[in-house]
């Protein structure tokens, strides 16, 4: 060590003070439970174990899965008829035909109708040939008997919709009769619609007469008022045009 004045005086070694060891308050109860439930084979196994017999040794293929026994075919179940001859079947031999196939084929070729060529088309002078029927150039669909006829399922669906609408209107009428309401006629509906459109035109004319520059609060309020009136009138016109049947309460 290097010589220093501080090393002349002896130093006392300070030993660190260890804190007391932690001991749980449940230690006695745990110790008591461990002694109470202890068994002689808890950690080392049972005291006496049966020795396995030397005859019960593992045999070959003993752990492979075994298939269930094959069931015999019942007599009631008959095998389907085979489309090929059986192995034991033999062809019939010695049968000869006296038919003259040459003359028969010649007569059939002479008296038979000539085969009509299939209509084709080509895309250019020396192009490929294509069938005309599948090209879409032949109007065969418009010449069908049922061309342009409404399908049966569409007619049936329209009838069901019409019948449901009639039932709904009948229920509404019965419900409205109980509540003392009446249905607007076509003339009243038309006159109300014309009046609403006329009012909309008048409000729109006033809206068009507003100045280009709206710089005061009264002008802004008046403009918002006209816009709200036009929106309300447009909504009422749309509702009346959309619904042909309108009911109102009797006053």
mmCIF file of C-alpha atoms in Angstrom:
data_model
loop_
_atom_site.group_PDB
_atom_site.id
_atom_site.type_symbol
_atom_site.label_atom_id
_atom_site.label_comp_id
_atom_site.label_asym_id
_atom_site.label_seq_id
_atom_site.Cartn_x
_atom_site.Cartn_y
_atom_site.Cartn_z
ATOM 1 C CA UNK A 1 0.000 0.000 0.000
ATOM 2 C CA UNK A 2 1.092 3.520 -0.610
ATOM 3 C CA UNK A 3 2.442 5.362 2.398
ATOM 4 C CA UNK A 4 -0.084 7.867 3.726
ATOM 5 C CA UNK A 5 -0.643 9.775 6.938
ATOM 6 C CA UNK A 6 -4.142 8.445 7.147
ATOM 7 C CA UNK A 7 -2.893 4.879 7.394
ATOM 8 C CA UNK A 8 -0.960 5.506 10.628
ATOM 9 C CA UNK A 9 -4.052 5.282 12.835
ATOM 10 C CA UNK A 10 -5.661 1.841 13.164
ATOM 11 C CA UNK A 11 -9.224 1.509 11.861
ATOM 12 C CA UNK A 12 -12.037 -0.429 13.463
ATOM 13 C CA UNK A 13 -13.823 -2.873 11.147
ATOM 14 C CA UNK A 14 -17.558 -2.221 11.090
ATOM 15 C CA UNK A 15 -19.524 -5.402 10.717
ATOM 16 C CA UNK A 16 -22.925 -5.009 9.013
ATOM 17 C CA UNK A 17 -25.853 -5.713 11.279
ATOM 18 C CA UNK A 18 -28.176 -8.372 9.853
ATOM 19 C CA UNK A 19 -31.925 -7.881 10.301
ATOM 20 C CA UNK A 20 -33.755 -10.610 12.172
ATOM 21 C CA UNK A 21 -34.881 -13.494 10.000
ATOM 22 C CA UNK A 22 -38.521 -13.424 8.937
ATOM 23 C CA UNK A 23 -40.639 -16.159 10.498
ATOM 24 C CA UNK A 24 -44.232 -16.555 9.348
ATOM 25 C CA UNK A 25 -46.955 -16.537 11.976
ATOM 26 C CA UNK A 26 -48.548 -19.542 10.216
ATOM 27 C CA UNK A 27 -45.471 -21.735 10.583
ATOM 28 C CA UNK A 28 -46.733 -23.744 13.568
ATOM 29 C CA UNK A 29 -50.098 -24.468 11.931
ATOM 30 C CA UNK A 30 -48.454 -25.531 8.659
ATOM 31 C CA UNK A 31 -46.041 -27.779 10.536
ATOM 32 C CA UNK A 32 -48.904 -29.308 12.461
ATOM 33 C CA UNK A 33 -50.907 -29.976 9.277
ATOM 34 C CA UNK A 34 -47.892 -31.548 7.577
ATOM 35 C CA UNK A 35 -47.339 -33.952 10.487
ATOM 36 C CA UNK A 36 -51.029 -34.739 10.684
ATOM 37 C CA UNK A 37 -51.498 -35.636 6.960
ATOM 38 C CA UNK A 38 -48.180 -37.425 6.495
ATOM 39 C CA UNK A 39 -48.362 -40.996 5.123
ATOM 40 C CA UNK A 40 -45.694 -43.663 4.841
ATOM 41 C CA UNK A 41 -45.870 -43.765 1.021
ATOM 42 C CA UNK A 42 -46.364 -40.080 0.353
ATOM 43 C CA UNK A 43 -42.856 -39.448 -0.977
ATOM 44 C CA UNK A 44 -41.227 -42.886 -1.180
ATOM 45 C CA UNK A 45 -44.128 -44.974 -2.504
ATOM 46 C CA UNK A 46 -46.150 -47.700 -0.788
ATOM 47 C CA UNK A 47 -44.438 -50.036 1.667
ATOM 48 C CA UNK A 48 -45.194 -53.179 -0.365
ATOM 49 C CA UNK A 49 -45.697 -53.353 -4.137
ATOM 50 C CA UNK A 50 -47.008 -56.391 -5.973
ATOM 51 C CA UNK A 51 -44.312 -57.893 -8.159
ATOM 52 C CA UNK A 52 -45.455 -58.230 -11.827
ATOM 53 C CA UNK A 53 -45.848 -61.760 -13.121
ATOM 54 C CA UNK A 54 -43.268 -62.878 -15.724
ATOM 55 C CA UNK A 55 -46.069 -64.326 -17.834
ATOM 56 C CA UNK A 56 -47.611 -60.899 -18.514
ATOM 57 C CA UNK A 57 -44.933 -59.673 -20.896
ATOM 58 C CA UNK A 58 -45.525 -57.343 -23.832
ATOM 59 C CA UNK A 59 -46.204 -59.303 -26.996
ATOM 60 C CA UNK A 60 -45.620 -58.281 -30.579
ATOM 61 C CA UNK A 61 -48.429 -56.260 -32.281
ATOM 62 C CA UNK A 62 -50.416 -56.297 -29.026
ATOM 63 C CA UNK A 63 -50.893 -52.499 -29.025
ATOM 64 C CA UNK A 64 -51.997 -52.198 -32.649
ATOM 65 C CA UNK A 65 -55.717 -51.348 -33.200
ATOM 66 C CA UNK A 66 -57.824 -54.337 -34.090
ATOM 67 C CA UNK A 67 -60.535 -54.147 -36.762
ATOM 68 C CA UNK A 68 -64.025 -55.406 -35.917
ATOM 69 C CA UNK A 69 -64.978 -58.846 -37.131
ATOM 70 C CA UNK A 70 -66.371 -58.915 -40.650
ATOM 71 C CA UNK A 71 -70.104 -59.505 -40.796
ATOM 72 C CA UNK A 72 -71.450 -62.129 -43.138
ATOM 73 C CA UNK A 73 -73.665 -60.924 -45.957
ATOM 74 C CA UNK A 74 -77.316 -61.501 -45.296
ATOM 75 C CA UNK A 75 -79.298 -63.693 -47.678
ATOM 76 C CA UNK A 76 -81.972 -61.017 -48.124
ATOM 77 C CA UNK A 77 -79.495 -58.591 -49.644
ATOM 78 C CA UNK A 78 -78.956 -59.499 -53.260
ATOM 79 C CA UNK A 79 -75.992 -58.322 -55.232
ATOM 80 C CA UNK A 80 -76.752 -55.778 -57.998
ATOM 81 C CA UNK A 81 -76.826 -56.998 -61.545
ATOM 82 C CA UNK A 82 -73.406 -56.716 -63.172
ATOM 83 C CA UNK A 83 -73.055 -54.838 -66.439
ATOM 84 C CA UNK A 84 -70.150 -57.035 -67.524
ATOM 85 C CA UNK A 85 -70.223 -60.788 -68.066
ATOM 86 C CA UNK A 86 -69.068 -63.053 -65.307
ATOM 87 C CA UNK A 87 -65.848 -64.961 -65.423
ATOM 88 C CA UNK A 88 -67.702 -68.257 -65.789
ATOM 89 C CA UNK A 89 -69.909 -67.064 -68.707
ATOM 90 C CA UNK A 90 -69.010 -68.239 -72.223
ATOM 91 C CA UNK A 91 -70.070 -66.635 -75.506
ATOM 92 C CA UNK A 92 -72.563 -68.416 -77.748
ATOM 93 C CA UNK A 93 -70.722 -70.065 -80.586
ATOM 94 C CA UNK A 94 -71.830 -71.303 -84.008
ATOM 95 C CA UNK A 95 -74.535 -68.690 -84.769
ATOM 96 C CA UNK A 96 -74.307 -67.285 -88.319
ATOM 97 C CA UNK A 97 -76.339 -64.557 -89.977
ATOM 98 C CA UNK A 98 -77.518 -64.676 -93.640
ATOM 99 C CA UNK A 99 -77.899 -60.901 -93.881
ATOM 100 C CA UNK A 100 -76.062 -59.236 -96.755
ATOM 101 C CA UNK A 101 -74.551 -56.194 -95.088
ATOM 102 C CA UNK A 102 -73.097 -54.829 -98.337
ATOM 103 C CA UNK A 103 -76.471 -54.635 -100.109
ATOM 104 C CA UNK A 104 -78.171 -53.324 -96.963
ATOM 105 C CA UNK A 105 -75.650 -50.528 -96.557
ATOM 106 C CA UNK A 106 -75.871 -49.658 -100.260
ATOM 107 C CA UNK A 107 -79.694 -49.426 -100.147
ATOM 108 C CA UNK A 108 -79.565 -47.329 -96.980
ATOM 109 C CA UNK A 109 -77.042 -44.955 -98.589
ATOM 110 C CA UNK A 110 -79.154 -44.562 -101.742
ATOM 111 C CA UNK A 111 -82.550 -44.135 -100.117
ATOM 112 C CA UNK A 112 -81.364 -42.194 -97.055
ATOM 113 C CA UNK A 113 -81.720 -38.450 -96.787
ATOM 114 C CA UNK A 114 -78.527 -36.482 -97.257
ATOM 115 C CA UNK A 115 -77.004 -35.007 -94.138
ATOM 116 C CA UNK A 116 -77.468 -31.269 -93.927
ATOM 117 C CA UNK A 117 -74.290 -29.305 -93.368
ATOM 118 C CA UNK A 118 -74.054 -27.293 -90.172
ATOM 119 C CA UNK A 119 -74.299 -23.538 -90.766
ATOM 120 C CA UNK A 120 -70.979 -21.866 -90.031
ATOM 121 C CA UNK A 121 -69.438 -18.441 -90.323
ATOM 122 C CA UNK A 122 -65.905 -17.134 -90.687
ATOM 123 C CA UNK A 123 -64.426 -13.967 -89.246
ATOM 124 C CA UNK A 124 -62.463 -13.108 -92.401
ATOM 125 C CA UNK A 125 -61.722 -14.447 -95.877
ATOM 126 C CA UNK A 126 -59.142 -17.002 -94.744
ATOM 127 C CA UNK A 127 -60.162 -17.093 -91.091
ATOM 128 C CA UNK A 128 -61.304 -19.847 -88.768
ATOM 129 C CA UNK A 129 -64.733 -21.452 -88.975
ATOM 130 C CA UNK A 130 -67.256 -21.242 -86.126
ATOM 131 C CA UNK A 131 -70.737 -22.659 -85.631
ATOM 132 C CA UNK A 132 -73.444 -20.144 -86.473
ATOM 133 C CA UNK A 133 -75.946 -21.457 -83.909
ATOM 134 C CA UNK A 134 -73.777 -20.710 -80.879
ATOM 135 C CA UNK A 135 -72.474 -17.394 -82.218
ATOM 136 C CA UNK A 136 -75.472 -15.323 -81.136
ATOM 137 C CA UNK A 137 -76.161 -14.135 -84.705
ATOM 138 C CA UNK A 138 -79.207 -16.393 -85.136
ATOM 139 C CA UNK A 139 -82.354 -14.883 -83.547
ATOM 140 C CA UNK A 140 -83.610 -18.200 -82.162
ATOM 141 C CA UNK A 141 -84.734 -16.895 -78.767
ATOM 142 C CA UNK A 142 -87.142 -14.283 -80.142
ATOM 143 C CA UNK A 143 -88.815 -16.996 -82.247
ATOM 144 C CA UNK A 144 -89.708 -19.092 -79.202
ATOM 145 C CA UNK A 145 -93.402 -19.609 -78.469
ATOM 146 C CA UNK A 146 -93.157 -18.169 -74.972
ATOM 147 C CA UNK A 147 -90.961 -15.191 -75.974
ATOM 148 C CA UNK A 148 -92.141 -11.980 -74.296
ATOM 149 C CA UNK A 149 -94.632 -13.817 -72.053
ATOM 150 C CA UNK A 150 -94.488 -12.939 -68.383
ATOM 151 C CA UNK A 151 -93.162 -15.902 -66.380
ATOM 152 C CA UNK A 152 -95.596 -17.722 -64.147
ATOM 153 C CA UNK A 153 -93.660 -17.023 -60.958
ATOM 154 C CA UNK A 154 -93.713 -13.266 -61.695
ATOM 155 C CA UNK A 155 -97.470 -13.349 -62.275
ATOM 156 C CA UNK A 156 -97.991 -15.357 -59.098
ATOM 157 C CA UNK A 157 -95.799 -12.956 -57.121
ATOM 158 C CA UNK A 158 -97.681 -9.917 -58.477
ATOM 159 C CA UNK A 159 -100.986 -11.501 -57.518
ATOM 160 C CA UNK A 160 -99.720 -12.174 -54.005
ATOM 161 C CA UNK A 161 -98.486 -8.578 -53.673
ATOM 162 C CA UNK A 162 -101.807 -7.239 -54.945
ATOM 163 C CA UNK A 163 -103.772 -9.467 -52.573
ATOM 164 C CA UNK A 164 -101.580 -8.422 -49.622
ATOM 165 C CA UNK A 165 -102.048 -4.747 -50.549
ATOM 166 C CA UNK A 166 -105.815 -5.194 -50.718
ATOM 167 C CA UNK A 167 -105.854 -6.900 -47.325
ATOM 168 C CA UNK A 168 -103.695 -4.139 -45.876
ATOM 169 C CA UNK A 169 -105.973 -1.430 -47.273
ATOM 170 C CA UNK A 170 -109.034 -3.251 -45.943
ATOM 171 C CA UNK A 171 -107.486 -3.428 -42.472
ATOM 172 C CA UNK A 172 -106.540 0.245 -42.653
ATOM 173 C CA UNK A 173 -110.065 1.223 -43.687
ATOM 174 C CA UNK A 174 -111.574 -0.767 -40.847
ATOM 175 C CA UNK A 175 -109.100 0.767 -38.410
ATOM 176 C CA UNK A 176 -109.786 4.265 -39.693
ATOM 177 C CA UNK A 177 -113.533 3.797 -39.495
ATOM 178 C CA UNK A 178 -113.135 3.004 -35.812
ATOM 179 C CA UNK A 179 -111.096 6.172 -35.321
ATOM 180 C CA UNK A 180 -113.469 8.329 -37.437
ATOM 181 C CA UNK A 181 -111.027 9.163 -40.232
ATOM 182 C CA UNK A 182 -111.769 9.760 -43.887
ATOM 183 C CA UNK A 183 -109.848 9.249 -47.096
ATOM 184 C CA UNK A 184 -109.003 12.138 -49.363
ATOM 185 C CA UNK A 185 -110.442 11.859 -52.852
ATOM 186 C CA UNK A 186 -108.315 12.248 -55.951
ATOM 187 C CA UNK A 187 -109.675 15.747 -56.614
ATOM 188 C CA UNK A 188 -108.921 16.921 -53.069
ATOM 189 C CA UNK A 189 -105.455 15.386 -53.216
ATOM 190 C CA UNK A 190 -104.803 17.056 -56.574
ATOM 191 C CA UNK A 191 -106.021 20.457 -55.359
ATOM 192 C CA UNK A 192 -103.881 20.246 -52.196
ATOM 193 C CA UNK A 193 -100.862 19.307 -54.299
ATOM 194 C CA UNK A 194 -101.449 22.239 -56.659
ATOM 195 C CA UNK A 195 -101.834 24.622 -53.713
ATOM 196 C CA UNK A 196 -98.566 23.435 -52.168
ATOM 197 C CA UNK A 197 -96.735 23.887 -55.465
ATOM 198 C CA UNK A 198 -98.227 27.363 -55.861
ATOM 199 C CA UNK A 199 -97.104 28.316 -52.353
ATOM 200 C CA UNK A 200 -93.625 26.998 -53.121
ATOM 201 C CA UNK A 201 -93.451 29.154 -56.252
ATOM 202 C CA UNK A 202 -94.451 32.244 -54.274
ATOM 203 C CA UNK A 203 -91.862 31.564 -51.568
ATOM 204 C CA UNK A 204 -89.258 30.862 -54.239
ATOM 205 C CA UNK A 205 -90.100 34.162 -55.969
ATOM 206 C CA UNK A 206 -89.566 36.000 -52.682
ATOM 207 C CA UNK A 207 -86.304 34.105 -52.179
ATOM 208 C CA UNK A 208 -85.106 35.151 -55.629
ATOM 209 C CA UNK A 209 -85.905 38.775 -54.780
ATOM 210 C CA UNK A 210 -83.450 38.859 -51.894
ATOM 211 C CA UNK A 211 -80.404 41.085 -52.332
ATOM 212 C CA UNK A 212 -77.091 39.573 -53.304
ATOM 213 C CA UNK A 213 -75.291 40.879 -50.224
ATOM 214 C CA UNK A 214 -76.984 39.981 -46.940
ATOM 215 C CA UNK A 215 -75.154 41.990 -44.321
ATOM 216 C CA UNK A 216 -77.775 42.583 -41.625
ATOM 217 C CA UNK A 217 -79.302 40.273 -39.054
ATOM 218 C CA UNK A 218 -82.964 40.829 -40.156
ATOM 219 C CA UNK A 219 -82.023 39.907 -43.737
ATOM 220 C CA UNK A 220 -80.317 36.707 -42.557
ATOM 221 C CA UNK A 221 -83.318 35.764 -40.417
ATOM 222 C CA UNK A 222 -85.703 36.411 -43.330
ATOM 223 C CA UNK A 223 -83.542 34.314 -45.672
ATOM 224 C CA UNK A 224 -83.440 31.388 -43.207
ATOM 225 C CA UNK A 225 -87.194 31.626 -42.794
ATOM 226 C CA UNK A 226 -87.777 31.405 -46.564
ATOM 227 C CA UNK A 227 -85.384 28.438 -46.834
ATOM 228 C CA UNK A 228 -87.158 26.538 -44.053
ATOM 229 C CA UNK A 229 -90.549 27.212 -45.683
ATOM 230 C CA UNK A 230 -89.294 25.940 -49.036
ATOM 231 C CA UNK A 231 -87.869 22.772 -47.448
ATOM 232 C CA UNK A 232 -91.127 22.081 -45.615
ATOM 233 C CA UNK A 233 -93.190 22.606 -48.773
ATOM 234 C CA UNK A 234 -90.882 20.338 -50.773
ATOM 235 C CA UNK A 235 -91.219 17.634 -48.100
ATOM 236 C CA UNK A 236 -95.037 17.893 -48.115
ATOM 237 C CA UNK A 237 -95.173 17.760 -51.922
ATOM 238 C CA UNK A 238 -92.937 14.678 -51.965
ATOM 239 C CA UNK A 239 -95.077 12.905 -49.342
ATOM 240 C CA UNK A 240 -98.339 13.594 -51.203
ATOM 241 C CA UNK A 241 -96.891 12.559 -54.566
ATOM 242 C CA UNK A 242 -95.453 9.350 -53.088
ATOM 243 C CA UNK A 243 -98.638 8.209 -51.289
ATOM 244 C CA UNK A 244 -101.734 7.945 -53.433
ATOM 245 C CA UNK A 245 -104.019 7.116 -50.506
ATOM 246 C CA UNK A 246 -104.162 9.735 -47.725
ATOM 247 C CA UNK A 247 -106.359 9.715 -44.631
ATOM 248 C CA UNK A 248 -107.210 12.682 -42.420
ATOM 249 C CA UNK A 249 -109.105 12.983 -39.176
ATOM 250 C CA UNK A 250 -112.663 14.287 -39.204
ATOM 251 C CA UNK A 251 -112.977 17.685 -37.592
#
